mmCIF file of C-alpha atoms in Angstrom:
data_model
loop_
_atom_site.group_PDB
_atom_site.id
_atom_site.type_symbol
_atom_site.label_atom_id
_atom_site.label_comp_id
_atom_site.label_asym_id
_atom_site.label_seq_id
_atom_site.Cartn_x
_atom_site.Cartn_y
_atom_site.Cartn_z
ATOM 1 C CA ALA A 1316 92.555 96.185 114.672
ATOM 2 C CA SER A 1317 90.746 98.321 117.213
ATOM 3 C CA ASN A 1318 86.926 98.425 117.755
ATOM 4 C CA GLY A 1319 87.001 101.852 119.387
ATOM 5 C CA SER A 1320 86.465 100.434 122.946
ATOM 6 C CA ASP A 1321 88.924 100.968 125.837
ATOM 7 C CA GLN A 1322 90.099 97.292 125.376
ATOM 8 C CA GLN A 1323 93.588 96.551 124.287
ATOM 9 C CA PRO A 1324 93.558 96.349 120.433
ATOM 10 C CA GLU A 1325 94.322 92.926 118.886
ATOM 11 C CA LEU A 1326 97.870 92.897 117.556
ATOM 12 C CA ARG A 1327 98.815 90.333 115.085
ATOM 13 C CA ARG A 1328 100.131 89.954 111.502
ATOM 14 C CA TRP A 1329 97.667 89.442 108.687
ATOM 15 C CA THR A 1330 98.446 87.128 105.854
ATOM 16 C CA PRO A 1331 97.973 88.610 102.374
ATOM 17 C CA ALA A 1332 95.014 86.335 101.701
ATOM 18 C CA GLU A 1333 93.295 87.422 104.964
ATOM 19 C CA PHE A 1334 94.037 91.092 104.149
ATOM 20 C CA GLN A 1335 92.463 90.797 100.694
ATOM 21 C CA LYS A 1336 89.247 89.501 102.034
ATOM 22 C CA LEU A 1337 88.650 92.552 104.294
ATOM 23 C CA GLU A 1338 86.040 94.969 103.244
ATOM 24 C CA PHE A 1339 87.079 98.544 103.860
ATOM 25 C CA ASP A 1340 84.545 101.427 103.634
ATOM 26 C CA ALA A 1341 85.465 104.893 102.213
ATOM 27 C CA ALA A 1342 86.754 106.096 105.538
ATOM 28 C CA GLY A 1343 89.084 103.095 105.983
ATOM 29 C CA ASN A 1344 86.816 101.363 108.549
ATOM 30 C CA LEU A 1345 85.930 97.761 108.639
ATOM 31 C CA PRO A 1346 82.468 96.295 109.413
ATOM 32 C CA TRP A 1347 84.117 92.981 110.482
ATOM 33 C CA ILE A 1348 87.392 91.288 110.933
ATOM 34 C CA PHE A 1349 88.556 87.681 111.269
ATOM 35 C CA ASP A 1350 89.008 86.130 114.695
ATOM 36 C CA GLU A 1351 92.442 85.014 115.914
ATOM 37 C CA GLU A 1352 92.427 81.799 113.915
ATOM 38 C CA ALA A 1353 90.919 83.577 110.866
ATOM 39 C CA LYS A 1354 87.922 81.314 110.850
ATOM 40 C CA GLU A 1355 84.992 83.567 111.889
ATOM 41 C CA GLN A 1356 84.080 87.058 111.417
ATOM 42 C CA LEU A 1357 83.795 89.391 114.259
ATOM 43 C CA ARG A 1358 81.317 92.337 113.884
ATOM 44 C CA GLY A 1359 82.816 95.838 114.276
ATOM 45 C CA PRO A 1360 83.245 98.511 113.291
ATOM 46 C CA PHE A 1361 87.034 98.241 113.429
ATOM 47 C CA ARG A 1362 89.864 100.361 112.186
ATOM 48 C CA LEU A 1363 93.079 98.917 111.172
ATOM 49 C CA ARG A 1364 96.382 100.553 112.330
ATOM 50 C CA GLY A 1365 100.011 99.449 112.257
ATOM 51 C CA ILE A 1366 101.763 98.254 115.480
ATOM 52 C CA ALA A 1367 103.218 101.325 117.246
ATOM 53 C CA GLN A 1368 101.346 103.621 114.840
ATOM 54 C CA LYS A 1369 100.198 106.830 116.594
ATOM 55 C CA ASP A 1370 96.515 107.757 116.503
ATOM 56 C CA ILE A 1371 96.447 111.246 115.053
ATOM 57 C CA SER A 1372 92.646 111.808 115.048
ATOM 58 C CA GLY A 1373 92.658 114.053 118.290
ATOM 59 C CA LEU A 1374 95.744 116.169 117.495
ATOM 60 C CA SER A 1375 95.740 119.940 117.130
ATOM 61 C CA ALA A 1376 96.960 121.574 113.771
ATOM 62 C CA ASN A 1377 100.377 122.249 115.339
ATOM 63 C CA GLU A 1378 100.656 118.659 116.844
ATOM 64 C CA LEU A 1379 99.708 117.350 113.433
ATOM 65 C CA ARG A 1380 102.281 119.392 111.602
ATOM 66 C CA SER A 1381 104.876 118.246 114.129
ATOM 67 C CA GLU A 1382 103.918 114.552 113.649
ATOM 68 C CA VAL A 1383 104.071 114.921 109.862
ATOM 69 C CA SER A 1384 107.549 116.359 110.198
ATOM 70 C CA ILE A 1385 108.714 113.645 112.481
ATOM 71 C CA ARG A 1386 107.353 110.867 110.114
ATOM 72 C CA GLN A 1387 108.962 112.528 107.014
ATOM 73 C CA LYS A 1388 112.397 112.706 108.712
ATOM 74 C CA SER A 1389 112.132 109.121 109.977
ATOM 75 C CA GLN A 1390 111.381 107.982 106.351
ATOM 76 C CA MET A 1391 114.136 109.856 104.748
ATOM 77 C CA ARG A 1392 116.720 107.358 103.323
ATOM 78 C CA LYS A 1393 120.100 107.336 104.855
ATOM 79 C CA GLY A 1394 123.236 107.580 102.788
ATOM 80 C CA LYS A 1395 125.545 104.790 102.050
ATOM 81 C CA GLN A 1396 126.635 103.096 105.430
ATOM 82 C CA ILE A 1397 129.586 100.947 105.671
ATOM 83 C CA GLU A 1398 130.506 98.996 108.791
ATOM 84 C CA ILE A 1399 133.915 97.105 109.050
ATOM 85 C CA TYR A 1400 134.244 94.309 111.598
ATOM 86 C CA VAL A 1401 137.561 92.588 112.251
ATOM 87 C CA MET A 1402 136.936 89.262 113.965
ATOM 88 C CA HIS A 1403 137.898 85.649 114.242
ATOM 89 C CA GLN A 1404 137.120 83.406 111.221
ATOM 90 C CA ASN A 1405 134.770 81.252 113.398
ATOM 91 C CA ILE A 1406 132.636 84.276 114.094
ATOM 92 C CA ILE A 1407 132.610 85.221 110.418
ATOM 93 C CA ARG A 1408 131.541 81.732 109.509
ATOM 94 C CA TYR A 1409 128.654 81.894 112.052
ATOM 95 C CA PHE A 1410 127.416 85.241 110.965
ATOM 96 C CA PHE A 1411 127.735 84.308 107.266
ATOM 97 C CA LEU A 1412 125.383 81.371 107.816
ATOM 98 C CA ARG A 1413 123.025 83.418 109.957
ATOM 99 C CA LEU A 1414 122.834 86.286 107.572
ATOM 100 C CA MET A 1415 122.381 84.044 104.616
ATOM 101 C CA GLN A 1416 119.585 82.132 106.621
ATOM 102 C CA PHE A 1417 121.479 78.723 106.494
ATOM 103 C CA ASP A 1418 121.826 76.214 109.313
ATOM 104 C CA THR A 1419 124.271 77.790 111.759
ATOM 105 C CA SER A 1420 125.244 74.463 113.233
ATOM 106 C CA ARG A 1421 127.313 73.884 110.003
ATOM 107 C CA TRP A 1422 129.763 76.683 110.671
ATOM 108 C CA LEU A 1423 132.735 74.302 110.843
ATOM 109 C CA ASP A 1424 132.161 73.009 107.377
ATOM 110 C CA LEU A 1425 133.166 76.238 105.895
ATOM 111 C CA GLY A 1426 136.681 77.224 105.012
ATOM 112 C CA GLY A 1427 138.536 80.448 105.469
ATOM 113 C CA SER A 1428 142.120 81.264 106.275
ATOM 114 C CA ASN A 1429 143.847 83.849 108.465
ATOM 115 C CA CYS A 1430 143.631 87.466 107.293
ATOM 116 C CA THR A 1431 141.185 86.871 104.490
ATOM 117 C CA MET A 1432 138.246 89.074 103.799
ATOM 118 C CA THR A 1433 134.582 88.350 103.783
ATOM 119 C CA GLN A 1434 132.099 90.979 102.343
ATOM 120 C CA LEU A 1435 128.473 90.791 103.168
ATOM 121 C CA ARG A 1436 126.082 93.669 102.267
ATOM 122 C CA VAL A 1437 122.675 94.122 103.726
ATOM 123 C CA ARG A 1438 120.520 96.132 101.320
ATOM 124 C CA ASN A 1439 117.766 98.554 102.176
ATOM 125 C CA ASP A 1440 115.192 96.085 101.420
ATOM 126 C CA GLY A 1441 116.687 93.469 103.789
ATOM 127 C CA VAL A 1442 118.351 91.217 101.154
ATOM 128 C CA VAL A 1443 121.717 89.983 102.107
ATOM 129 C CA VAL A 1444 124.484 89.697 99.425
ATOM 130 C CA CYS A 1445 127.718 87.815 99.833
ATOM 131 C CA ASP A 1446 130.324 89.468 97.432
ATOM 132 C CA PHE A 1447 133.107 87.135 98.671
ATOM 133 C CA PHE A 1448 133.834 84.769 101.582
ATOM 134 C CA GLY A 1449 137.262 84.034 102.790
ATOM 135 C CA ALA A 1450 138.736 85.447 99.647
ATOM 136 C CA HIS A 1451 142.494 84.608 99.306
ATOM 137 C CA GLU A 1452 142.968 87.500 96.763
ATOM 138 C CA SER A 1453 142.325 89.774 99.715
ATOM 139 C CA ARG A 1454 144.975 88.280 101.943
ATOM 140 C CA MET A 1455 147.118 90.513 103.995
ATOM 141 C CA PRO A 1456 150.860 89.751 103.781
ATOM 142 C CA VAL A 1457 152.140 87.616 106.770
ATOM 143 C CA SER A 1458 154.476 90.486 107.721
ATOM 144 C CA HIS A 1459 151.482 92.556 108.605
ATOM 145 C CA TYR A 1460 149.877 89.886 110.889
ATOM 146 C CA THR A 1461 149.594 91.032 114.449
ATOM 147 C CA PHE A 1462 149.319 87.414 115.814
ATOM 148 C CA ASN A 1463 149.863 83.851 114.556
ATOM 149 C CA LYS A 1464 152.715 84.994 112.202
ATOM 150 C CA HIS A 1465 152.623 82.014 109.915
ATOM 151 C CA SER A 1466 150.826 81.439 106.633
ATOM 152 C CA ASP A 1467 148.203 78.729 106.963
ATOM 153 C CA VAL A 1468 147.778 78.080 103.152
#
């Protein structure tokens, strides 16, 4: 929130409950906001803006058109993107736990054999999906191994 002075604006996340209690006027201004601990009201006027959001109030018509174009391009959805990583099973175990938001200190409790595949998808909304972990049906034949040329199963 910014109160229009030259001071550094207050930057913090608002909880949904705090945000619902705010009283916006027709122009999007606030007569008050909560203090840092959300206990008392601070008198304004204030105007909310996102972190790293550009203030466009003083831009010329050309600058405004340029800013709109930049924002539209940055919001365009990218096509399907696939990244393939080949790494040691210990690293796969760790990243699996990290992406699934589990305790990463338990990485040794997971299985997984040489040359098996793990597929994790990170969706556009940030949700992580594990399609398979250390899948044996995806095993490469031992003859194709480039190291450790023995089956461990």
